[in-house]
Amino acid sequence: MMWDYGYGHSFGTFGIFGGIFMIVIWGIIIWGIVVAVQWLTKSGTHESGERTNKAIAILEERYAKGEVSQEEFAEKKKDLKN
């Protein structure tokens, strides 16, 4: 008999390629999740970096106007970069 539906030597409809196909599909799913997480964390870091640069620019502007002292400027700039 060519098609064995019982317990025997059959690998199902796709044969061994079904297992390989399943590994490939799971690999694509995992890769997609990793790429999505990297994209989300990268976009958050970019916004955070922009906010820090804006804050430093405002601080530099206030220092130039004489609103903050040199010591205060250095301390706040150090805090913003951390």
PDB file of N, CA, C and O in Angstrom:
ATOM      1  N   MET A   1       0.841  -1.164   0.000  1.00  0.00           N
ATOM      2  CA  MET A   1       0.000   0.000   0.000  1.00  0.00           C
ATOM      3  C   MET A   1       0.896   1.240   0.000  1.00  0.00           C
ATOM      4  O   MET A   1       1.799   1.370   0.800  1.00  0.00           O
ATOM      5  N   MET A   2       0.622   2.194  -0.835  1.00  0.00           N
ATOM      6  CA  MET A   2       1.473   3.365  -0.987  1.00  0.00           C
ATOM      7  C   MET A   2       1.225   4.410   0.096  1.00  0.00           C
ATOM      8  O   MET A   2       2.146   5.031   0.576  1.00  0.00           O
ATOM      9  N   TRP A   3      -0.022   4.633   0.471  1.00  0.00           N
ATOM     10  CA  TRP A   3      -0.344   5.636   1.495  1.00  0.00           C
ATOM     11  C   TRP A   3      -0.649   4.928   2.795  1.00  0.00           C
ATOM     12  O   TRP A   3      -1.573   4.159   2.900  1.00  0.00           O
ATOM     13  N   ASP A   4       0.132   5.202   3.824  1.00  0.00           N
ATOM     14  CA  ASP A   4      -0.031   4.553   5.110  1.00  0.00           C
ATOM     15  C   ASP A   4      -0.673   5.537   6.078  1.00  0.00           C
ATOM     16  O   ASP A   4      -0.066   6.526   6.465  1.00  0.00           O
ATOM     17  N   TYR A   5      -1.938   5.290   6.474  1.00  0.00           N
ATOM     18  CA  TYR A   5      -2.648   6.199   7.365  1.00  0.00           C
ATOM     19  C   TYR A   5      -2.573   5.775   8.820  1.00  0.00           C
ATOM     20  O   TYR A   5      -3.014   6.490   9.693  1.00  0.00           O
ATOM     21  N   GLY A   6      -1.999   4.659   9.112  1.00  0.00           N
ATOM     22  CA  GLY A   6      -1.908   4.176  10.486  1.00  0.00           C
ATOM     23  C   GLY A   6      -0.565   4.516  11.093  1.00  0.00           C
ATOM     24  O   GLY A   6       0.118   5.449  10.696  1.00  0.00           O
ATOM     25  N   TYR A   7      -0.207   3.752  12.097  1.00  0.00           N
ATOM     26  CA  TYR A   7       1.100   3.939  12.712  1.00  0.00           C
ATOM     27  C   TYR A   7       2.109   3.261  11.819  1.00  0.00           C
ATOM     28  O   TYR A   7       2.080   2.080  11.603  1.00  0.00           O
ATOM     29  N   GLY A   8       3.008   4.027  11.305  1.00  0.00           N
ATOM     30  CA  GLY A   8       3.959   3.404  10.404  1.00  0.00           C
ATOM     31  C   GLY A   8       5.037   4.373   9.980  1.00  0.00           C
ATOM     32  O   GLY A   8       5.493   5.199  10.750  1.00  0.00           O
ATOM     33  N   HIS A   9       5.373   4.296   8.733  1.00  0.00           N
ATOM     34  CA  HIS A   9       6.516   5.028   8.212  1.00  0.00           C
ATOM     35  C   HIS A   9       6.119   6.288   7.461  1.00  0.00           C
ATOM     36  O   HIS A   9       6.933   6.853   6.760  1.00  0.00           O
ATOM     37  N   SER A  10       4.930   6.758   7.626  1.00  0.00           N
ATOM     38  CA  SER A  10       4.464   7.922   6.878  1.00  0.00           C
ATOM     39  C   SER A  10       4.868   9.219   7.576  1.00  0.00           C
ATOM     40  O   SER A  10       4.847   9.323   8.791  1.00  0.00           O
ATOM     41  N   PHE A  11       5.237  10.209   6.797  1.00  0.00           N
ATOM     42  CA  PHE A  11       5.552  11.532   7.323  1.00  0.00           C
ATOM     43  C   PHE A  11       4.407  12.505   7.076  1.00  0.00           C
ATOM     44  O   PHE A  11       4.571  13.703   7.215  1.00  0.00           O
ATOM     45  N   GLY A  12       3.279  12.067   6.693  1.00  0.00           N
ATOM     46  CA  GLY A  12       2.148  12.940   6.425  1.00  0.00           C
ATOM     47  C   GLY A  12       2.155  13.427   4.994  1.00  0.00           C
ATOM     48  O   GLY A  12       2.877  12.932   4.144  1.00  0.00           O
ATOM     49  N   THR A  13       1.348  14.416   4.716  1.00  0.00           N
ATOM     50  CA  THR A  13       1.173  14.918   3.358  1.00  0.00           C
ATOM     51  C   THR A  13       2.440  15.556   2.796  1.00  0.00           C
ATOM     52  O   THR A  13       2.809  15.331   1.659  1.00  0.00           O
ATOM     53  N   PHE A  14       3.131  16.368   3.601  1.00  0.00           N
ATOM     54  CA  PHE A  14       4.302  17.083   3.112  1.00  0.00           C
ATOM     55  C   PHE A  14       5.612  16.339   3.330  1.00  0.00           C
ATOM     56  O   PHE A  14       6.656  16.799   2.900  1.00  0.00           O
ATOM     57  N   GLY A  15       5.568  15.242   4.003  1.00  0.00           N
ATOM     58  CA  GLY A  15       6.790  14.504   4.273  1.00  0.00           C
ATOM     59  C   GLY A  15       7.693  15.276   5.211  1.00  0.00           C
ATOM     60  O   GLY A  15       7.244  16.023   6.069  1.00  0.00           O
ATOM     61  N   ILE A  16       8.973  15.121   5.045  1.00  0.00           N
ATOM     62  CA  ILE A  16       9.940  15.801   5.915  1.00  0.00           C
ATOM     63  C   ILE A  16       9.944  17.301   5.674  1.00  0.00           C
ATOM     64  O   ILE A  16      10.341  18.080   6.537  1.00  0.00           O
ATOM     65  N   PHE A  17       9.462  17.747   4.520  1.00  0.00           N
ATOM     66  CA  PHE A  17       9.439  19.172   4.211  1.00  0.00           C
ATOM     67  C   PHE A  17       8.476  19.940   5.120  1.00  0.00           C
ATOM     68  O   PHE A  17       8.628  21.132   5.325  1.00  0.00           O
ATOM     69  N   GLY A  18       7.496  19.275   5.676  1.00  0.00           N
ATOM     70  CA  GLY A  18       6.570  19.922   6.611  1.00  0.00           C
ATOM     71  C   GLY A  18       7.292  20.407   7.854  1.00  0.00           C
ATOM     72  O   GLY A  18       7.052  21.506   8.341  1.00  0.00           O
ATOM     73  N   GLY A  19       8.202  19.606   8.372  1.00  0.00           N
ATOM     74  CA  GLY A  19       8.990  20.007   9.540  1.00  0.00           C
ATOM     75  C   GLY A  19       9.925  21.164   9.232  1.00  0.00           C
ATOM     76  O   GLY A  19      10.052  22.101  10.016  1.00  0.00           O
ATOM     77  N   ILE A  20      10.561  21.103   8.069  1.00  0.00           N
ATOM     78  CA  ILE A  20      11.453  22.182   7.655  1.00  0.00           C
ATOM     79  C   ILE A  20      10.649  23.466   7.454  1.00  0.00           C
ATOM     80  O   ILE A  20      11.071  24.544   7.875  1.00  0.00           O
ATOM     81  N   PHE A  21       9.496  23.347   6.834  1.00  0.00           N
ATOM     82  CA  PHE A  21       8.629  24.501   6.603  1.00  0.00           C
ATOM     83  C   PHE A  21       8.216  25.131   7.935  1.00  0.00           C
ATOM     84  O   PHE A  21       8.208  26.353   8.076  1.00  0.00           O
ATOM     85  N   MET A  22       7.902  24.318   8.929  1.00  0.00           N
ATOM     86  CA  MET A  22       7.498  24.826  10.243  1.00  0.00           C
ATOM     87  C   MET A  22       8.649  25.580  10.904  1.00  0.00           C
ATOM     88  O   MET A  22       8.454  26.634  11.498  1.00  0.00           O
ATOM     89  N   ILE A  23       9.877  25.068  10.784  1.00  0.00           N
ATOM     90  CA  ILE A  23      11.052  25.753  11.345  1.00  0.00           C
ATOM     91  C   ILE A  23      11.251  27.101  10.665  1.00  0.00           C
ATOM     92  O   ILE A  23      11.529  28.106  11.325  1.00  0.00           O
ATOM     93  N   VAL A  24      11.090  27.143   9.352  1.00  0.00           N
ATOM     94  CA  VAL A  24      11.237  28.400   8.614  1.00  0.00           C
ATOM     95  C   VAL A  24      10.170  29.403   9.050  1.00  0.00           C
ATOM     96  O   VAL A  24      10.478  30.579   9.290  1.00  0.00           O
ATOM     97  N   ILE A  25       8.936  28.977   9.175  1.00  0.00           N
ATOM     98  CA  ILE A  25       7.852  29.870   9.590  1.00  0.00           C
ATOM     99  C   ILE A  25       8.129  30.433  10.980  1.00  0.00           C
ATOM    100  O   ILE A  25       7.997  31.638  11.208  1.00  0.00           O
ATOM    101  N   TRP A  26       8.513  29.583  11.934  1.00  0.00           N
ATOM    102  CA  TRP A  26       8.817  30.073  13.281  1.00  0.00           C
ATOM    103  C   TRP A  26      10.014  31.010  13.267  1.00  0.00           C
ATOM    104  O   TRP A  26      10.062  31.988  14.014  1.00  0.00           O
ATOM    105  N   GLY A  27      10.989  30.744  12.427  1.00  0.00           N
ATOM    106  CA  GLY A  27      12.141  31.643  12.298  1.00  0.00           C
ATOM    107  C   GLY A  27      11.725  33.018  11.815  1.00  0.00           C
ATOM    108  O   GLY A  27      12.184  34.037  12.331  1.00  0.00           O
ATOM    109  N   ILE A  28      10.827  33.061  10.832  1.00  0.00           N
ATOM    110  CA  ILE A  28      10.327  34.346  10.321  1.00  0.00           C
ATOM    111  C   ILE A  28       9.542  35.087  11.395  1.00  0.00           C
ATOM    112  O   ILE A  28       9.691  36.301  11.558  1.00  0.00           O
ATOM    113  N   ILE A  29       8.718  34.373  12.150  1.00  0.00           N
ATOM    114  CA  ILE A  29       7.936  35.006  13.211  1.00  0.00           C
ATOM    115  C   ILE A  29       8.864  35.588  14.277  1.00  0.00           C
ATOM    116  O   ILE A  29       8.701  36.741  14.698  1.00  0.00           O
ATOM    117  N   ILE A  30       9.852  34.833  14.720  1.00  0.00           N
ATOM    118  CA  ILE A  30      10.789  35.308  15.744  1.00  0.00           C
ATOM    119  C   ILE A  30      11.599  36.491  15.217  1.00  0.00           C
ATOM    120  O   ILE A  30      11.801  37.482  15.919  1.00  0.00           O
ATOM    121  N   TRP A  31      12.054  36.417  13.979  1.00  0.00           N
ATOM    122  CA  TRP A  31      12.797  37.513  13.369  1.00  0.00           C
ATOM    123  C   TRP A  31      11.940  38.780  13.327  1.00  0.00           C
ATOM    124  O   TRP A  31      12.422  39.876  13.630  1.00  0.00           O
ATOM    125  N   GLY A  32      10.667  38.642  12.974  1.00  0.00           N
ATOM    126  CA  GLY A  32       9.760  39.784  12.933  1.00  0.00           C
ATOM    127  C   GLY A  32       9.589  40.426  14.298  1.00  0.00           C
ATOM    128  O   GLY A  32       9.568  41.655  14.430  1.00  0.00           O
ATOM    129  N   ILE A  33       9.482  39.609  15.332  1.00  0.00           N
ATOM    130  CA  ILE A  33       9.347  40.142  16.694  1.00  0.00           C
ATOM    131  C   ILE A  33      10.617  40.893  17.098  1.00  0.00           C
ATOM    132  O   ILE A  33      10.544  41.990  17.653  1.00  0.00           O
ATOM    133  N   VAL A  34      11.778  40.332  16.800  1.00  0.00           N
ATOM    134  CA  VAL A  34      13.046  40.984  17.141  1.00  0.00           C
ATOM    135  C   VAL A  34      13.170  42.324  16.417  1.00  0.00           C
ATOM    136  O   VAL A  34      13.538  43.338  17.020  1.00  0.00           O
ATOM    137  N   VAL A  35      12.845  42.361  15.137  1.00  0.00           N
ATOM    138  CA  VAL A  35      12.927  43.604  14.368  1.00  0.00           C
ATOM    139  C   VAL A  35      11.960  44.641  14.929  1.00  0.00           C
ATOM    140  O   VAL A  35      12.308  45.820  15.064  1.00  0.00           O
ATOM    141  N   ALA A  36      10.741  44.227  15.283  1.00  0.00           N
ATOM    142  CA  ALA A  36       9.761  45.156  15.838  1.00  0.00           C
ATOM    143  C   ALA A  36      10.235  45.734  17.166  1.00  0.00           C
ATOM    144  O   ALA A  36      10.120  46.943  17.401  1.00  0.00           O
ATOM    145  N   VAL A  37      10.791  44.898  18.027  1.00  0.00           N
ATOM    146  CA  VAL A  37      11.291  45.382  19.320  1.00  0.00           C
ATOM    147  C   VAL A  37      12.452  46.352  19.112  1.00  0.00           C
ATOM    148  O   VAL A  37      12.519  47.401  19.757  1.00  0.00           O
ATOM    149  N   GLN A  38      13.365  46.043  18.204  1.00  0.00           N
ATOM    150  CA  GLN A  38      14.484  46.943  17.934  1.00  0.00           C
ATOM    151  C   GLN A  38      13.985  48.277  17.393  1.00  0.00           C
ATOM    152  O   GLN A  38      14.483  49.331  17.778  1.00  0.00           O
ATOM    153  N   TRP A  39      13.018  48.248  16.511  1.00  0.00           N
ATOM    154  CA  TRP A  39      12.476  49.475  15.933  1.00  0.00           C
ATOM    155  C   TRP A  39      11.810  50.327  17.010  1.00  0.00           C
ATOM    156  O   TRP A  39      11.996  51.537  17.048  1.00  0.00           O
ATOM    157  N   LEU A  40      11.047  49.683  17.892  1.00  0.00           N
ATOM    158  CA  LEU A  40      10.362  50.423  18.949  1.00  0.00           C
ATOM    159  C   LEU A  40      11.352  51.035  19.934  1.00  0.00           C
ATOM    160  O   LEU A  40      11.176  52.181  20.355  1.00  0.00           O
ATOM    161  N   THR A  41      12.373  50.296  20.320  1.00  0.00           N
ATOM    162  CA  THR A  41      13.348  50.837  21.265  1.00  0.00           C
ATOM    163  C   THR A  41      14.213  51.901  20.616  1.00  0.00           C
ATOM    164  O   THR A  41      14.611  52.859  21.264  1.00  0.00           O
ATOM    165  N   LYS A  42      14.504  51.761  19.344  1.00  0.00           N
ATOM    166  CA  LYS A  42      15.300  52.752  18.636  1.00  0.00           C
ATOM    167  C   LYS A  42      14.543  54.065  18.512  1.00  0.00           C
ATOM    168  O   LYS A  42      15.095  55.130  18.712  1.00  0.00           O
ATOM    169  N   SER A  43      13.261  54.012  18.206  1.00  0.00           N
ATOM    170  CA  SER A  43      12.479  55.239  18.053  1.00  0.00           C
ATOM    171  C   SER A  43      12.341  55.954  19.393  1.00  0.00           C
ATOM    172  O   SER A  43      12.369  57.161  19.465  1.00  0.00           O
ATOM    173  N   GLY A  44      12.225  55.212  20.491  1.00  0.00           N
ATOM    174  CA  GLY A  44      12.151  55.821  21.813  1.00  0.00           C
ATOM    175  C   GLY A  44      13.459  56.502  22.182  1.00  0.00           C
ATOM    176  O   GLY A  44      13.482  57.576  22.761  1.00  0.00           O
ATOM    177  N   THR A  45      14.579  55.891  21.837  1.00  0.00           N
ATOM    178  CA  THR A  45      15.884  56.469  22.127  1.00  0.00           C
ATOM    179  C   THR A  45      16.087  57.746  21.329  1.00  0.00           C
ATOM    180  O   THR A  45      16.617  58.724  21.836  1.00  0.00           O
ATOM    181  N   HIS A  46      15.641  57.759  20.101  1.00  0.00           N
ATOM    182  CA  HIS A  46      15.800  58.931  19.250  1.00  0.00           C
ATOM    183  C   HIS A  46      15.055  60.118  19.843  1.00  0.00           C
ATOM    184  O   HIS A  46      15.585  61.220  19.918  1.00  0.00           O
ATOM    185  N   GLU A  47      13.824  59.908  20.279  1.00  0.00           N
ATOM    186  CA  GLU A  47      13.047  60.985  20.876  1.00  0.00           C
ATOM    187  C   GLU A  47      13.712  61.472  22.151  1.00  0.00           C
ATOM    188  O   GLU A  47      13.772  62.666  22.408  1.00  0.00           O
ATOM    189  N   SER A  48      14.207  60.567  22.947  1.00  0.00           N
ATOM    190  CA  SER A  48      14.880  60.924  24.188  1.00  0.00           C
ATOM    191  C   SER A  48      16.121  61.758  23.898  1.00  0.00           C
ATOM    192  O   SER A  48      16.402  62.723  24.598  1.00  0.00           O
ATOM    193  N   GLY A  49      16.868  61.389  22.877  1.00  0.00           N
ATOM    194  CA  GLY A  49      18.057  62.152  22.493  1.00  0.00           C
ATOM    195  C   GLY A  49      17.705  63.548  22.030  1.00  0.00           C
ATOM    196  O   GLY A  49      18.398  64.521  22.341  1.00  0.00           O
ATOM    197  N   GLU A  50      16.610  63.683  21.280  1.00  0.00           N
ATOM    198  CA  GLU A  50      16.156  64.994  20.832  1.00  0.00           C
ATOM    199  C   GLU A  50      15.766  65.864  22.012  1.00  0.00           C
ATOM    200  O   GLU A  50      16.073  67.051  22.041  1.00  0.00           O
ATOM    201  N   ARG A  51      15.089  65.275  22.996  1.00  0.00           N
ATOM    202  CA  ARG A  51      14.684  66.038  24.181  1.00  0.00           C
ATOM    203  C   ARG A  51      15.897  66.523  24.947  1.00  0.00           C
ATOM    204  O   ARG A  51      15.929  67.658  25.420  1.00  0.00           O
ATOM    205  N   THR A  52      16.910  65.674  25.081  1.00  0.00           N
ATOM    206  CA  THR A  52      18.132  66.064  25.784  1.00  0.00           C
ATOM    207  C   THR A  52      18.815  67.205  25.055  1.00  0.00           C
ATOM    208  O   THR A  52      19.244  68.179  25.680  1.00  0.00           O
ATOM    209  N   ASN A  53      18.908  67.112  23.726  1.00  0.00           N
ATOM    210  CA  ASN A  53      19.542  68.180  22.948  1.00  0.00           C
ATOM    211  C   ASN A  53      18.769  69.487  23.084  1.00  0.00           C
ATOM    212  O   ASN A  53      19.367  70.553  23.173  1.00  0.00           O
ATOM    213  N   LYS A  54      17.441  69.409  23.091  1.00  0.00           N
ATOM    214  CA  LYS A  54      16.622  70.607  23.254  1.00  0.00           C
ATOM    215  C   LYS A  54      16.848  71.231  24.621  1.00  0.00           C
ATOM    216  O   LYS A  54      16.980  72.447  24.754  1.00  0.00           O
ATOM    217  N   ALA A  55      16.889  70.387  25.649  1.00  0.00           N
ATOM    218  CA  ALA A  55      17.079  70.886  27.012  1.00  0.00           C
ATOM    219  C   ALA A  55      18.444  71.554  27.150  1.00  0.00           C
ATOM    220  O   ALA A  55      18.559  72.615  27.777  1.00  0.00           O
ATOM    221  N   ILE A  56      19.462  70.970  26.558  1.00  0.00           N
ATOM    222  CA  ILE A  56      20.803  71.561  26.622  1.00  0.00           C
ATOM    223  C   ILE A  56      20.828  72.882  25.863  1.00  0.00           C
ATOM    224  O   ILE A  56      21.446  73.855  26.323  1.00  0.00           O
ATOM    225  N   ALA A  57      20.144  72.944  24.732  1.00  0.00           N
ATOM    226  CA  ALA A  57      20.075  74.193  23.971  1.00  0.00           C
ATOM    227  C   ALA A  57      19.398  75.297  24.784  1.00  0.00           C
ATOM    228  O   ALA A  57      19.859  76.443  24.795  1.00  0.00           O
ATOM    229  N   ILE A  58      18.332  74.959  25.484  1.00  0.00           N
ATOM    230  CA  ILE A  58      17.642  75.936  26.332  1.00  0.00           C
ATOM    231  C   ILE A  58      18.558  76.377  27.469  1.00  0.00           C
ATOM    232  O   ILE A  58      18.646  77.573  27.797  1.00  0.00           O
ATOM    233  N   LEU A  59      19.262  75.418  28.075  1.00  0.00           N
ATOM    234  CA  LEU A  59      20.190  75.735  29.159  1.00  0.00           C
ATOM    235  C   LEU A  59      21.297  76.654  28.667  1.00  0.00           C
ATOM    236  O   LEU A  59      21.655  77.630  29.342  1.00  0.00           O
ATOM    237  N   GLU A  60      21.849  76.377  27.496  1.00  0.00           N
ATOM    238  CA  GLU A  60      22.900  77.225  26.923  1.00  0.00           C
ATOM    239  C   GLU A  60      22.379  78.636  26.658  1.00  0.00           C
ATOM    240  O   GLU A  60      23.079  79.625  26.886  1.00  0.00           O
ATOM    241  N   GLU A  61      21.139  78.704  26.198  1.00  0.00           N
ATOM    242  CA  GLU A  61      20.512  80.009  25.943  1.00  0.00           C
ATOM    243  C   GLU A  61      20.363  80.797  27.248  1.00  0.00           C
ATOM    244  O   GLU A  61      20.660  81.996  27.302  1.00  0.00           O
ATOM    245  N   ARG A  62      19.914  80.131  28.305  1.00  0.00           N
ATOM    246  CA  ARG A  62      19.754  80.774  29.613  1.00  0.00           C
ATOM    247  C   ARG A  62      21.110  81.218  30.165  1.00  0.00           C
ATOM    248  O   ARG A  62      21.230  82.287  30.780  1.00  0.00           O
ATOM    249  N   TYR A  63      22.137  80.404  29.942  1.00  0.00           N
ATOM    250  CA  TYR A  63      23.482  80.766  30.386  1.00  0.00           C
ATOM    251  C   TYR A  63      23.979  81.996  29.628  1.00  0.00           C
ATOM    252  O   TYR A  63      24.571  82.908  30.212  1.00  0.00           O
ATOM    253  N   ALA A  64      23.724  82.023  28.327  1.00  0.00           N
ATOM    254  CA  ALA A  64      24.151  83.162  27.504  1.00  0.00           C
ATOM    255  C   ALA A  64      23.444  84.451  27.937  1.00  0.00           C
ATOM    256  O   ALA A  64      24.030  85.539  27.881  1.00  0.00           O
ATOM    257  N   LYS A  65      22.201  84.349  28.380  1.00  0.00           N
ATOM    258  CA  LYS A  65      21.450  85.524  28.830  1.00  0.00           C
ATOM    259  C   LYS A  65      21.855  85.946  30.243  1.00  0.00           C
ATOM    260  O   LYS A  65      21.461  87.009  30.710  1.00  0.00           O
ATOM    261  N   GLY A  66      22.610  85.082  30.937  1.00  0.00           N
ATOM    262  CA  GLY A  66      23.043  85.395  32.290  1.00  0.00           C
ATOM    263  C   GLY A  66      22.044  84.961  33.352  1.00  0.00           C
ATOM    264  O   GLY A  66      22.145  85.368  34.510  1.00  0.00           O
ATOM    265  N   GLU A  67      21.081  84.125  33.004  1.00  0.00           N
ATOM    266  CA  GLU A  67      20.073  83.676  33.963  1.00  0.00           C
ATOM    267  C   GLU A  67      20.612  82.616  34.922  1.00  0.00           C
ATOM    268  O   GLU A  67      20.065  82.436  36.003  1.00  0.00           O
ATOM    269  N   VAL A  68      21.653  81.878  34.513  1.00  0.00           N
ATOM    270  CA  VAL A  68      22.258  80.857  35.377  1.00  0.00           C
ATOM    271  C   VAL A  68      23.759  81.118  35.465  1.00  0.00           C
ATOM    272  O   VAL A  68      24.377  81.617  34.520  1.00  0.00           O
ATOM    273  N   SER A  69      24.348  80.749  36.595  1.00  0.00           N
ATOM    274  CA  SER A  69      25.787  80.931  36.782  1.00  0.00           C
ATOM    275  C   SER A  69      26.553  79.816  36.064  1.00  0.00           C
ATOM    276  O   SER A  69      25.971  78.815  35.634  1.00  0.00           O
ATOM    277  N   GLN A  70      27.865  79.999  36.011  1.00  0.00           N
ATOM    278  CA  GLN A  70      28.709  78.999  35.342  1.00  0.00           C
ATOM    279  C   GLN A  70      28.662  77.666  36.076  1.00  0.00           C
ATOM    280  O   GLN A  70      28.583  76.606  35.453  1.00  0.00           O
ATOM    281  N   GLU A  71      28.691  77.694  37.403  1.00  0.00           N
ATOM    282  CA  GLU A  71      28.638  76.465  38.200  1.00  0.00           C
ATOM    283  C   GLU A  71      27.303  75.749  38.010  1.00  0.00           C
ATOM    284  O   GLU A  71      27.243  74.533  37.842  1.00  0.00           O
ATOM    285  N   GLU A  72      26.232  76.537  38.040  1.00  0.00           N
ATOM    286  CA  GLU A  72      24.899  75.975  37.861  1.00  0.00           C
ATOM    287  C   GLU A  72      24.759  75.378  36.455  1.00  0.00           C
ATOM    288  O   GLU A  72      24.188  74.307  36.273  1.00  0.00           O
ATOM    289  N   PHE A  73      25.304  76.084  35.467  1.00  0.00           N
ATOM    290  CA  PHE A  73      25.265  75.610  34.081  1.00  0.00           C
ATOM    291  C   PHE A  73      25.985  74.268  33.958  1.00  0.00           C
ATOM    292  O   PHE A  73      25.448  73.310  33.378  1.00  0.00           O
ATOM    293  N   ALA A  74      27.191  74.177  34.521  1.00  0.00           N
ATOM    294  CA  ALA A  74      27.981  72.939  34.426  1.00  0.00           C
ATOM    295  C   ALA A  74      27.260  71.788  35.120  1.00  0.00           C
ATOM    296  O   ALA A  74      27.217  70.662  34.611  1.00  0.00           O
ATOM    297  N   GLU A  75      26.680  72.068  36.289  1.00  0.00           N
ATOM    298  CA  GLU A  75      25.972  71.023  37.038  1.00  0.00           C
ATOM    299  C   GLU A  75      24.738  70.526  36.285  1.00  0.00           C
ATOM    300  O   GLU A  75      24.512  69.317  36.156  1.00  0.00           O
ATOM    301  N   LYS A  76      23.960  71.460  35.751  1.00  0.00           N
ATOM    302  CA  LYS A  76      22.728  71.067  35.044  1.00  0.00           C
ATOM    303  C   LYS A  76      23.047  70.355  33.730  1.00  0.00           C
ATOM    304  O   LYS A  76      22.358  69.415  33.352  1.00  0.00           O
ATOM    305  N   LYS A  77      24.083  70.801  33.050  1.00  0.00           N
ATOM    306  CA  LYS A  77      24.472  70.142  31.801  1.00  0.00           C
ATOM    307  C   LYS A  77      24.919  68.713  32.070  1.00  0.00           C
ATOM    308  O   LYS A  77      24.560  67.786  31.322  1.00  0.00           O
ATOM    309  N   LYS A  78      25.660  68.514  33.153  1.00  0.00           N
ATOM    310  CA  LYS A  78      26.112  67.174  33.539  1.00  0.00           C
ATOM    311  C   LYS A  78      24.903  66.290  33.847  1.00  0.00           C
ATOM    312  O   LYS A  78      24.835  65.127  33.430  1.00  0.00           O
ATOM    313  N   ASP A  79      23.920  66.833  34.572  1.00  0.00           N
ATOM    314  CA  ASP A  79      22.695  66.088  34.903  1.00  0.00           C
ATOM    315  C   ASP A  79      21.929  65.707  33.639  1.00  0.00           C
ATOM    316  O   ASP A  79      21.386  64.599  33.538  1.00  0.00           O
ATOM    317  N   LEU A  80      21.841  66.615  32.692  1.00  0.00           N
ATOM    318  CA  LEU A  80      21.094  66.339  31.465  1.00  0.00           C
ATOM    319  C   LEU A  80      21.752  65.272  30.603  1.00  0.00           C
ATOM    320  O   LEU A  80      21.071  64.494  29.942  1.00  0.00           O
ATOM    321  N   LYS A  81      23.066  65.225  30.601  1.00  0.00           N
ATOM    322  CA  LYS A  81      23.759  64.232  29.769  1.00  0.00           C
ATOM    323  C   LYS A  81      23.685  62.841  30.366  1.00  0.00           C
ATOM    324  O   LYS A  81      23.893  61.863  29.676  1.00  0.00           O
ATOM    325  N   ASN A  82      23.384  62.702  31.642  1.00  0.00           N
ATOM    326  CA  ASN A  82      23.285  61.368  32.280  1.00  0.00           C
ATOM    327  C   ASN A  82      21.955  60.767  32.064  1.00  0.00           C
ATOM    328  O   ASN A  82      20.982  61.063  31.765  1.00  0.00           O
TER     329      ASN A  82
END
